[in-house]
Tab-separated table of C-alpha atoms in Angstrom:
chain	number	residue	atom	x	y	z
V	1	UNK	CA	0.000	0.000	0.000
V	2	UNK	CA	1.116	3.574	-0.794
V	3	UNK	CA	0.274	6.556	1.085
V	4	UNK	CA	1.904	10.213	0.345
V	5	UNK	CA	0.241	13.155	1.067
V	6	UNK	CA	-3.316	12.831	1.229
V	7	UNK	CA	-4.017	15.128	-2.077
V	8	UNK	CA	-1.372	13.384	-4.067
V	9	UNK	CA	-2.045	9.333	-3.130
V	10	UNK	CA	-5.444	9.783	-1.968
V	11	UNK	CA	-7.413	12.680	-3.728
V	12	UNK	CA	-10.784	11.052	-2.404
V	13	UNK	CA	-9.951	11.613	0.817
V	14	UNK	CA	-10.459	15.662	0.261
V	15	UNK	CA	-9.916	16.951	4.140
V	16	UNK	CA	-13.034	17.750	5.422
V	17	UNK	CA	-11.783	21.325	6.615
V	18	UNK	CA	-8.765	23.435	5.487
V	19	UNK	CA	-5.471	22.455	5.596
V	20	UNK	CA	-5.283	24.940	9.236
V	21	UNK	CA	-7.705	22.941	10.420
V	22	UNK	CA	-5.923	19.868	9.729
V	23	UNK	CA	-2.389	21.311	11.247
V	24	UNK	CA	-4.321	22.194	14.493
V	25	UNK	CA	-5.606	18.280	14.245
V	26	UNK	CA	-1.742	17.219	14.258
V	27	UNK	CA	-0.866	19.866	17.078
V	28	UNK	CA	-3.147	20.290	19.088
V	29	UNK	CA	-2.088	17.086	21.465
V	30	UNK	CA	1.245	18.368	21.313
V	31	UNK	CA	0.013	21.601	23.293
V	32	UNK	CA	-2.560	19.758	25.175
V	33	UNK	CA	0.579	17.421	26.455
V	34	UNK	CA	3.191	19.979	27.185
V	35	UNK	CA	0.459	21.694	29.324
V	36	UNK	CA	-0.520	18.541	31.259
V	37	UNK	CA	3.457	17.644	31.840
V	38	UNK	CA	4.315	21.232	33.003
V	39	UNK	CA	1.046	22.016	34.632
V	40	UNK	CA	2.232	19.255	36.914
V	41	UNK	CA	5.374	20.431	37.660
V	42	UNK	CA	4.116	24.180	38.335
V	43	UNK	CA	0.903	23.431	40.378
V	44	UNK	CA	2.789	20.853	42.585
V	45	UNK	CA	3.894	22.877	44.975
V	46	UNK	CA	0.655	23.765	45.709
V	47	UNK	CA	-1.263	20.212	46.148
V	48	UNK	CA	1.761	18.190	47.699
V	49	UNK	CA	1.450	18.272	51.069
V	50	UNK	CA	-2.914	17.630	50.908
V	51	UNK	CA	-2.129	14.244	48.490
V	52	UNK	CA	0.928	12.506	50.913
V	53	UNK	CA	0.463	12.254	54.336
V	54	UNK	CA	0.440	15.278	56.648
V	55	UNK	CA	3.228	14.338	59.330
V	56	UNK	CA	6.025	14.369	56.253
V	57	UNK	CA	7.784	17.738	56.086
V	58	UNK	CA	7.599	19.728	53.073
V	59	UNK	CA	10.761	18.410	51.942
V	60	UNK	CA	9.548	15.177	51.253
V	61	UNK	CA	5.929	16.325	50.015
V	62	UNK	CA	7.937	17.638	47.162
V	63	UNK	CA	10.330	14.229	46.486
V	64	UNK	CA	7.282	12.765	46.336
V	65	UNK	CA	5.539	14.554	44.307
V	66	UNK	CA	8.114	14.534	41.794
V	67	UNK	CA	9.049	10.980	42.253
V	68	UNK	CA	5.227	10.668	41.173
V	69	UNK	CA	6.375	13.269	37.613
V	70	UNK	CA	8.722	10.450	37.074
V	71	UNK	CA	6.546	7.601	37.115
V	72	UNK	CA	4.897	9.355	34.172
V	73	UNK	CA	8.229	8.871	32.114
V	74	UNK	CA	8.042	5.366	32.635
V	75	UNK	CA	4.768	4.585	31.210
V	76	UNK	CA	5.530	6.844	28.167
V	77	UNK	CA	7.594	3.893	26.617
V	78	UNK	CA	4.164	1.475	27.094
V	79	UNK	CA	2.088	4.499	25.548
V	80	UNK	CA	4.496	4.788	22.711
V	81	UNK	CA	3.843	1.155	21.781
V	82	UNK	CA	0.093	0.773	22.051
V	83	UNK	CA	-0.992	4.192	20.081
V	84	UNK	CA	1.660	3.367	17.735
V	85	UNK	CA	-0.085	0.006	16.760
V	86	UNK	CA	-3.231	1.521	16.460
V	87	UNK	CA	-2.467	4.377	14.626
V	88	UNK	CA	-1.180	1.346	12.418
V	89	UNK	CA	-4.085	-1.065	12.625
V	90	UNK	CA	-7.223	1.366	12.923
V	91	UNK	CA	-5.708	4.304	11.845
V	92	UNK	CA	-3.564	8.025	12.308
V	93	UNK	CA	-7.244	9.512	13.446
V	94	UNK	CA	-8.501	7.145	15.796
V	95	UNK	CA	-4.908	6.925	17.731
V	96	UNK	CA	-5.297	11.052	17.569
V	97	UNK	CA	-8.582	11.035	19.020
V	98	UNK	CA	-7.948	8.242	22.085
V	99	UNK	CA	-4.680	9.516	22.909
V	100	UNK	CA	-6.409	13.241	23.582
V	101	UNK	CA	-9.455	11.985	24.970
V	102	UNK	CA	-7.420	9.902	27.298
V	103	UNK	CA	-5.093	12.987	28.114
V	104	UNK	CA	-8.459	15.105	28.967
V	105	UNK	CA	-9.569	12.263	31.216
V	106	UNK	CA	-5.915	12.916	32.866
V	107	UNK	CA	-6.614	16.536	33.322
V	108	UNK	CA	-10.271	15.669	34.803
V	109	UNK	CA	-9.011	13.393	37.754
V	110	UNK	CA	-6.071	15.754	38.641
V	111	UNK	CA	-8.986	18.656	39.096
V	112	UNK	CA	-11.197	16.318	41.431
V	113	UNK	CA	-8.358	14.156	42.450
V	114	UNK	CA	-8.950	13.345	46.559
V	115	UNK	CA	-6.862	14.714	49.700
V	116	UNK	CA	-5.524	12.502	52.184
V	117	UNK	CA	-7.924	14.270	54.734
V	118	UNK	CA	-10.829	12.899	52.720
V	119	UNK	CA	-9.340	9.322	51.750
V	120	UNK	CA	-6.078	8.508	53.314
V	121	UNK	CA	-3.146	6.441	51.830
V	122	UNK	CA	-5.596	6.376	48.846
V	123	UNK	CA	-5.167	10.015	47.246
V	124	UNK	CA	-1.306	9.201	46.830
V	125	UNK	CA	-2.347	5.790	44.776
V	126	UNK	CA	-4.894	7.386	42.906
V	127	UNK	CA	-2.324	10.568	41.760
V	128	UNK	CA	0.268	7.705	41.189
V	129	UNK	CA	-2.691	6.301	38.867
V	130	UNK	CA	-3.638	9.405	36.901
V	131	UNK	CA	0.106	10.151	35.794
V	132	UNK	CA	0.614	6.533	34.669
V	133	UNK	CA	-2.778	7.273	32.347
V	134	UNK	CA	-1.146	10.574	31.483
V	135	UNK	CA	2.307	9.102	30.760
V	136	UNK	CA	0.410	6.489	28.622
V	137	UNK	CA	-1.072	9.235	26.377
V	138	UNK	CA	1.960	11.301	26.235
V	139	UNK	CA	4.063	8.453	25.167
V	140	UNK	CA	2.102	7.769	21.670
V	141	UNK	CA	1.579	11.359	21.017
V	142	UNK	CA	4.857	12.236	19.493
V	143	UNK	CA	4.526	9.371	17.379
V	144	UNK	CA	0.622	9.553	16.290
V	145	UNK	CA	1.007	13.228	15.693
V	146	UNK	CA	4.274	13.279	13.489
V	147	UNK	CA	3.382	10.589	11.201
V	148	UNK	CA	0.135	12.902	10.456
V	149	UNK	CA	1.537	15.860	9.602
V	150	UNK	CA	4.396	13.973	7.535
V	151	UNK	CA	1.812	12.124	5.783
V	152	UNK	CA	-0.590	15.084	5.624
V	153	UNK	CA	2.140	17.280	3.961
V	154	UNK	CA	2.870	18.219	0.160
V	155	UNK	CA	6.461	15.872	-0.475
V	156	UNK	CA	8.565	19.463	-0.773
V	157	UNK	CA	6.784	20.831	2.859
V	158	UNK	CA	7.184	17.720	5.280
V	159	UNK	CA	10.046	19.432	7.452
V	160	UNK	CA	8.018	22.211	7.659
V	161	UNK	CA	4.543	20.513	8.860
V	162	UNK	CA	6.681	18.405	11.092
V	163	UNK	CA	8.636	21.604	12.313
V	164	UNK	CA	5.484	22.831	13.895
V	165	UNK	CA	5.272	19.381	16.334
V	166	UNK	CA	7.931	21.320	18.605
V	167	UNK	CA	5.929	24.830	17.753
V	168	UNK	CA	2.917	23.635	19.376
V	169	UNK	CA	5.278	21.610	22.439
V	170	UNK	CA	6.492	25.015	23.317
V	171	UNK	CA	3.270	26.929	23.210
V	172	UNK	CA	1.709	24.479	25.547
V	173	UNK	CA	4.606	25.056	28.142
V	174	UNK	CA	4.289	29.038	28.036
V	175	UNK	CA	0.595	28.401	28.437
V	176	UNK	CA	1.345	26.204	31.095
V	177	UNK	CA	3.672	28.644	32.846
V	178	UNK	CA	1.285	31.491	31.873
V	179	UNK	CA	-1.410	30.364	33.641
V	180	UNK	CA	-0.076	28.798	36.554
V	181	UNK	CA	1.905	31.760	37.299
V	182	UNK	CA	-1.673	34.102	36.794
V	183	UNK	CA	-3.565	32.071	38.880
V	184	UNK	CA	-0.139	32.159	41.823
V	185	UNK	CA	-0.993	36.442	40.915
V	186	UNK	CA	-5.109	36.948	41.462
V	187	UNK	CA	-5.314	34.298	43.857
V	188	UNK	CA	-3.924	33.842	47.585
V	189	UNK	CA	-1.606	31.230	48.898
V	190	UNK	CA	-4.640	29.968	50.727
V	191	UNK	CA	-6.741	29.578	47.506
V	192	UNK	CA	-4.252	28.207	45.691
V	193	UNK	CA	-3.950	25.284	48.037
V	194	UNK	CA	-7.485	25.263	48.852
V	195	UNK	CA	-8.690	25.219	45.206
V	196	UNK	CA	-6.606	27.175	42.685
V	197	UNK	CA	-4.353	24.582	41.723
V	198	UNK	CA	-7.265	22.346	40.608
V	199	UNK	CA	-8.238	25.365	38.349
V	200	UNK	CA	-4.757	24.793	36.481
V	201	UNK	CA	-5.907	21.259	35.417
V	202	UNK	CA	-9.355	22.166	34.343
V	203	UNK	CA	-8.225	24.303	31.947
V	204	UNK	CA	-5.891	21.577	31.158
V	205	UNK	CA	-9.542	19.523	30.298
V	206	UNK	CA	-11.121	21.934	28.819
V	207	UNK	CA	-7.919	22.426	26.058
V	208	UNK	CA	-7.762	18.844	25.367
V	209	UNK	CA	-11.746	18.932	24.985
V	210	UNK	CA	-10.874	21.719	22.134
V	211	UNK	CA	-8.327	19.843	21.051
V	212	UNK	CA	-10.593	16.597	20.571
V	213	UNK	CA	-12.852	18.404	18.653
V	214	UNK	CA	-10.621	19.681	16.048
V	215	UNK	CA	-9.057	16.385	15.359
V	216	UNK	CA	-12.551	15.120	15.073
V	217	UNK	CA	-12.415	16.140	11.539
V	218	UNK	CA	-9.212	14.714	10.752
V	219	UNK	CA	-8.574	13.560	7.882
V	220	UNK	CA	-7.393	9.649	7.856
V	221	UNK	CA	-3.914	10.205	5.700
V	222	UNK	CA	-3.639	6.196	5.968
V	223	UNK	CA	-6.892	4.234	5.546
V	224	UNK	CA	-5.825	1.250	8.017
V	225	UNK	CA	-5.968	-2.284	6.948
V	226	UNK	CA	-9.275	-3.461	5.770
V	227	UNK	CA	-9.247	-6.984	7.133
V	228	UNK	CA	-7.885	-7.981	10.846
V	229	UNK	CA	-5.393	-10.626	9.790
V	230	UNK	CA	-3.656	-7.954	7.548
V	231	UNK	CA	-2.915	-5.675	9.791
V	232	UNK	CA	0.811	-5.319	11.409
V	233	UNK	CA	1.344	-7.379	14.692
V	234	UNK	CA	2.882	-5.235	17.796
V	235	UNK	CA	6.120	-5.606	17.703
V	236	UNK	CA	6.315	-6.249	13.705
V	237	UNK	CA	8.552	-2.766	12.898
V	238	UNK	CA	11.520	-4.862	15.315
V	239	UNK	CA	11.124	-7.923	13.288
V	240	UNK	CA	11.330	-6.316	9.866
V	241	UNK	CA	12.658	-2.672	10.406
V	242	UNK	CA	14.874	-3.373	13.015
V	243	UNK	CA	17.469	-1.449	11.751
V	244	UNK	CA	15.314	1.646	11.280
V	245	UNK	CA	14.217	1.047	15.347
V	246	UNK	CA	17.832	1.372	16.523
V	247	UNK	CA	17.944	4.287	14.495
V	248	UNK	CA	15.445	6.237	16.052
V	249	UNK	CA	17.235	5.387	19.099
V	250	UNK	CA	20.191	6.859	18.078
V	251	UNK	CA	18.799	10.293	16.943
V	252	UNK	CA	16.926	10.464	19.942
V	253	UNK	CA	19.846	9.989	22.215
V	254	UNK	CA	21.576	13.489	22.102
V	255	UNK	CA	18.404	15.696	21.077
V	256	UNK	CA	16.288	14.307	24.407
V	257	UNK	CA	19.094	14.928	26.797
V	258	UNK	CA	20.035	18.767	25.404
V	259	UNK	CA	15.942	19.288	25.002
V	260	UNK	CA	15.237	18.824	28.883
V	261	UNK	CA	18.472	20.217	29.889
V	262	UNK	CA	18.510	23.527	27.763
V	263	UNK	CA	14.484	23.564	27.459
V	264	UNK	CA	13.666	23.065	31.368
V	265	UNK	CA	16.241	22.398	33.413
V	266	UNK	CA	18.564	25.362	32.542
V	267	UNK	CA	16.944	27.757	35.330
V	268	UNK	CA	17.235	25.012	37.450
V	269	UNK	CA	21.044	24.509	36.807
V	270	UNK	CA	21.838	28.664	36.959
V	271	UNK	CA	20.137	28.488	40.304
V	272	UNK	CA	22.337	25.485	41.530
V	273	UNK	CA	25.680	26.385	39.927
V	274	UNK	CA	25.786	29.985	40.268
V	275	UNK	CA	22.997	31.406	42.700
V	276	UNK	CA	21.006	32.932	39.928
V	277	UNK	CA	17.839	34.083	41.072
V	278	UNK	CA	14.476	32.157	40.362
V	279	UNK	CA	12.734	34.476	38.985
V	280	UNK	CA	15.209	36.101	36.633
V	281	UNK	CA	15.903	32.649	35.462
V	282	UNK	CA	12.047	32.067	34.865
V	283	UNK	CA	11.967	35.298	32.742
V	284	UNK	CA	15.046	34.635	30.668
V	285	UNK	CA	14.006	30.876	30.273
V	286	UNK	CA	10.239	32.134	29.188
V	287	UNK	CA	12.034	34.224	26.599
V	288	UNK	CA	14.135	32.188	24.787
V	289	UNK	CA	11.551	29.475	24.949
V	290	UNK	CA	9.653	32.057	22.562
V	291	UNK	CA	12.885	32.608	20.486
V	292	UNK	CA	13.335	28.971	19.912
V	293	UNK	CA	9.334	28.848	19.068
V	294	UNK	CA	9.594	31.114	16.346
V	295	UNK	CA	13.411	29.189	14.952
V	296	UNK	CA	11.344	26.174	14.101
V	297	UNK	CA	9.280	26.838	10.925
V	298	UNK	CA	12.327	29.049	9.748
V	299	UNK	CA	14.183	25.704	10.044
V	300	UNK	CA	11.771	23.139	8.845
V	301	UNK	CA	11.806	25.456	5.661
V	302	UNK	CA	15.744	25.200	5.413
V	303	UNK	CA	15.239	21.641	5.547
V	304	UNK	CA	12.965	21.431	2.778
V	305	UNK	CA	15.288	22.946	1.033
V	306	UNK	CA	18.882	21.556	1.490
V	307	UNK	CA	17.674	18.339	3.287
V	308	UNK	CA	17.852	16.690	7.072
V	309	UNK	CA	21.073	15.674	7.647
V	310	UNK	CA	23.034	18.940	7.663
V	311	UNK	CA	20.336	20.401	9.832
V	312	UNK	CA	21.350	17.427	12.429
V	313	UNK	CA	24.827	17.216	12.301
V	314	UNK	CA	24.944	20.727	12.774
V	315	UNK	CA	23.130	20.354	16.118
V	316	UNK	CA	25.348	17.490	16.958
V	317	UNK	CA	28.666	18.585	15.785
V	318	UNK	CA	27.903	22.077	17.643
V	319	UNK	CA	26.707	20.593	21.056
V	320	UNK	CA	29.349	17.958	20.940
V	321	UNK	CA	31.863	20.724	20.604
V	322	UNK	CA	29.902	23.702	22.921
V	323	UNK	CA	28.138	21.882	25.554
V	324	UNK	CA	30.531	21.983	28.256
V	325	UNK	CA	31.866	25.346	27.317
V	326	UNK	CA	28.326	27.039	27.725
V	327	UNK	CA	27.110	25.483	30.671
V	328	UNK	CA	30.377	26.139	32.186
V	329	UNK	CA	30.017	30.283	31.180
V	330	UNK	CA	26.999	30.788	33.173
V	331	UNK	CA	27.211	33.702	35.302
V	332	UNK	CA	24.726	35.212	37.467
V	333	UNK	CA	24.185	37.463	35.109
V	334	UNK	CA	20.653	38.256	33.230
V	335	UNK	CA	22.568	38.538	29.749
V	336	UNK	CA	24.461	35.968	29.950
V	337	UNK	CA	22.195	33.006	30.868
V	338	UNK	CA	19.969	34.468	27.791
V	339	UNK	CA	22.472	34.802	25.195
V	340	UNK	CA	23.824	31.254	26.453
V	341	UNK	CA	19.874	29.527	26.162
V	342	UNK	CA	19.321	31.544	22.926
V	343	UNK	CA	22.902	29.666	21.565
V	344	UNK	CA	21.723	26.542	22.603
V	345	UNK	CA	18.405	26.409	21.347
V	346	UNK	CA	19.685	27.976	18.069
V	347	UNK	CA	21.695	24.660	17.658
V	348	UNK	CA	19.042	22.728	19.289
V	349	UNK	CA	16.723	23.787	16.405
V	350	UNK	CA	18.675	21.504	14.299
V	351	UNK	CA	17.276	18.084	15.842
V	352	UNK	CA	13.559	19.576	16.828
V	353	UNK	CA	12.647	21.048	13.412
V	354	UNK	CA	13.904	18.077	11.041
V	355	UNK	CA	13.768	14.938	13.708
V	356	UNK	CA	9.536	13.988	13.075
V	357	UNK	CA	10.183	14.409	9.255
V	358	UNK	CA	13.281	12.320	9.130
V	359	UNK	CA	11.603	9.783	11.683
V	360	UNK	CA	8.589	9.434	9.783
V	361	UNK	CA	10.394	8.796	6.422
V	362	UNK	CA	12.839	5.849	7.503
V	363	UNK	CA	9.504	3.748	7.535
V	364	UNK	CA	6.840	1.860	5.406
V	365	UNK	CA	3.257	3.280	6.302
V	366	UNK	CA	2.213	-0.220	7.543
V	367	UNK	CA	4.755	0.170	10.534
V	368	UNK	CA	5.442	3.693	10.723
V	369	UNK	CA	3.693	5.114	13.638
V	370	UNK	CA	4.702	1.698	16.592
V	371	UNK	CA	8.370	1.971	14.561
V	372	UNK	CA	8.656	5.551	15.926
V	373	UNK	CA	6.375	5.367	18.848
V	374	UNK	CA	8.183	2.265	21.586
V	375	UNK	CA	11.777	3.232	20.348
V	376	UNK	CA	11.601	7.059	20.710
V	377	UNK	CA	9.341	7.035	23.706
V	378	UNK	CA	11.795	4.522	25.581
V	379	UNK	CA	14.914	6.745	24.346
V	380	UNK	CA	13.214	10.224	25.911
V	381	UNK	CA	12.022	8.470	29.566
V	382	UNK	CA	15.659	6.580	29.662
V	383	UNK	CA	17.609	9.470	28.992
V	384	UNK	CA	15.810	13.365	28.613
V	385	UNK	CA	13.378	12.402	31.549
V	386	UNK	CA	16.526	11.376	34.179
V	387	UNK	CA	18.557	14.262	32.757
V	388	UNK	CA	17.114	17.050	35.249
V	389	UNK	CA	17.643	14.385	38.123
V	390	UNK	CA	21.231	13.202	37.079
V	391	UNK	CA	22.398	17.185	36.829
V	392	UNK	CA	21.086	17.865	39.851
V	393	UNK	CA	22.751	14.763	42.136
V	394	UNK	CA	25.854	15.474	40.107
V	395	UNK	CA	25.969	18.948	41.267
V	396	UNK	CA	25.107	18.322	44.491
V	397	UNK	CA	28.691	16.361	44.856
V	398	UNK	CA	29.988	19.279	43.314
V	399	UNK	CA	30.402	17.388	39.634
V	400	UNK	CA	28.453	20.018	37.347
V	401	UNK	CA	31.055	19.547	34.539
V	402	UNK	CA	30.426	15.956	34.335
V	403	UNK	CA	26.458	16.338	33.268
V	404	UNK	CA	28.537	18.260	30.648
V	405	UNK	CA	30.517	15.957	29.495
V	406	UNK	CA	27.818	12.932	30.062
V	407	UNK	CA	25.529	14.969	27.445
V	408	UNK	CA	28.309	15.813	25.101
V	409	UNK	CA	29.014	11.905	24.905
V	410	UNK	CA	25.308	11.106	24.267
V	411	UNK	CA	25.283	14.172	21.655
V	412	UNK	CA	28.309	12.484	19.864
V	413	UNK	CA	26.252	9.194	19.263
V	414	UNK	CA	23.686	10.548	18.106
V	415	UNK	CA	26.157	12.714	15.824
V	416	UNK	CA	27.786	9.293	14.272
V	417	UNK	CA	24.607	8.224	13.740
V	418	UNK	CA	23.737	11.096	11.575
V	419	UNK	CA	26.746	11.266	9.357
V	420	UNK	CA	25.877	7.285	8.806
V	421	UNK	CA	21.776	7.382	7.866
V	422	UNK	CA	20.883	8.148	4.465
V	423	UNK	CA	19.259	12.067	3.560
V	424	UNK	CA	15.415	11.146	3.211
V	425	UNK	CA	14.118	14.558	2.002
V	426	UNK	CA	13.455	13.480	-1.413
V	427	UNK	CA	12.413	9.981	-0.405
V	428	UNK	CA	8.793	8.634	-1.283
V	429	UNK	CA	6.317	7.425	1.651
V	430	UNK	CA	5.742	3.847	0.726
């Protein structure tokens, strides 16, 4: 079976709204995910110490809490697998659909979820609960959502559609920062613990509510297989793409690690290393989170253009070579740490604008969602969701520069393995 872009392989299948429409199908999870993930980390502060039990000091309300982010990370690998099959066995729409639907459900519970005054030891099981349904639907959503726009997109504008995956991951983590920190301004301390923080997670509902309703109208780029014994088993991309699987891997490996570290934890790691202050770090971070927004189209267009590969070994090449010089020449000063995170995510730009669209085309249509989905999910809990931990112990034994060079040596895989994959810009989707 052959599937290209919907007007060119299947001009039947005329979207049933305009090509926006269709983009906002593809991106809208991508928002509605980035917003649940940081909504979490934002809000926490706020609900710890009603969800784990009341004698604990607030020290280890907020472990816990965050030992309860991370569980999230490790059902993402699990969620990665099953949306990637059925995206391939029932199709790129219905995996769309049930992966937001099952985000919004997320969202729901975390706005009614229990205190431990009302249930006991149960309101720490049931949040534990919730964030392994989240991490499920976060896991395929990558996955689900890049094969669509790749396979929704004219041949000579797939780095651009599949630019705007990252676009859409960043808006959802202003507007996850933006609203947390609004509610933290009109409301009191009180509130917030009282009430406000479930506020933050019902608008979390209410996007992916919006965001289920524009992907209703989806078109299906790849009709799925008519009959039940010809469609693909699980794990069939590992038994007949297994090269393609490792693959994934291997791009993953440097662009998850610099993503958390340069995307999230960089505030973090000014605060830790030099004493910058919290605040100024949120600004500067907020701001070139907005600069790297607006890089990615600019560079899914260059990639259209001159192809994948020199897009990614220019973002491994440059953080193989820079990583450990920039982290090291953070000062605590407002200029600096912006001008350092601007640099970064310039060459970060490289992986995040080309990576869906040079996914997407290693693989057959038949296996193409699960051959992105278990591998890349797996990669990003292994490595990009421990990176934020790792820095942190290794800084707290006074070891910063080895995060540095632990990154760089990820970043250089992933840098061998782009010099040794084949440019796929002018491939066909088979």
């Amino acid at each position: 079976m052959t599937t290209t872009a919907p007007t060119a392989a299947h001009p039947a299948a005329t979207p049933p709204a305009g090509p926006l429409t269709q983009l906002l199908a593809a991106n809208a999870g991508n928002l509605a995910e980035w917003y649940d993930w940081l909504a979490y980390a934002y809000l926490s502060v706020y609900f710890a110490d009603q969800i784990f039990p009341p004698d604990s000091d607030p020290a280890v309300h907020a472990l816990s809490s965050f030992g309860v982010f991370a569980v999230g990370f490790a059902a993402r690998p699990v969620g990665g697998l099953l949306f990637g099959a059925l995206s391939d066995r029932r199709g790129r729409r219905t995996a769309m659909t049930s992966a937001i639907t099952l985000m919004g459900f997320g969202q729901l519970a975390m706005a009614v979820l229990p205190t431990y005054d009302q249930v006991g030891i149960a309101a720490p099981f049931a949040l534990v609960f919730v964030r392994l349904a989240q991490g499920l639907s976060v896991g395929g959503e990558f996955a689900v959502s890049a094969v669509f726009s790749v396979e929704l997109a004219p041949a000579h504008r797939r780095g651009l559609y599949s630019s705007l995956s990252y676009v859409s991951a960043n808006l959802g983590q202003l507007l996850a920062a933006g609203i947390a920190a609004l509610l933290a301004a009109l409301l009191s301390t009180d509130a917030m613990r009282a009430w406000g923080w479930r506020a933050g997670f019902a608008i979390g509902a209410l996007i992916c509510v919006s965001g289920w309703w524009i992907r209703r109208d989806a078109v299906e780029t790849q009709p799925p297989p008519g009959r039940a014994d010809t469609r693909p088993g699980l794990f069939e991309f590992a038994r007949t793409r297994p090269r393609e699987a490792l693959l994934i891997v291997g791009m993953t490996l440097g662009g998850t690690v610099t993503f958390y570290t340069w995307t999230t934890f960089l505030p973090t790691y000014a605060e830790l290393t030099v004493g910058f202050d919290p605040g100024r770090a949120l600004l500067v971070s907020t701001l070139a989170l907005a600069f790297f927004t607006l890089l990615q189209p600019l560079a899914g267009l260059l990639a259209d253009r001159i192809g994948r590969r020199p897009l990614m070994l220019a973002f491994g090449v440059g953080f193989t070579v820079l990583t450990v010089p920039l982290l090291r020449g953070i000062t605590n000063s407002f200029w600096n740490l912006f001008l350092i995170s601007c640099a970064g995510m310039a060459l970060l730009t490289g992986y995040t604008a080309v990576s869906a669209a040079a996914m997407a085309e290693l693989f057959p249509a038949r296996v193409r969602t699960s051959g992105i989905g278990l591998p890349y999910a797996a990669t990003v809990a292994a490595f990009g969701g421990t990176a934020p931990y790792l820095a942190t112990a290794l800084i707290d034994r006074d070891h910063a520069d080895w995060f540095g060079w632990y990154t760089t040596a990820l970043v250089l895989v992933s840098t061998v393995v782009y010099a040794c994959m084949r440019e796929t810009r002018t491939s066909t989707l088979t």
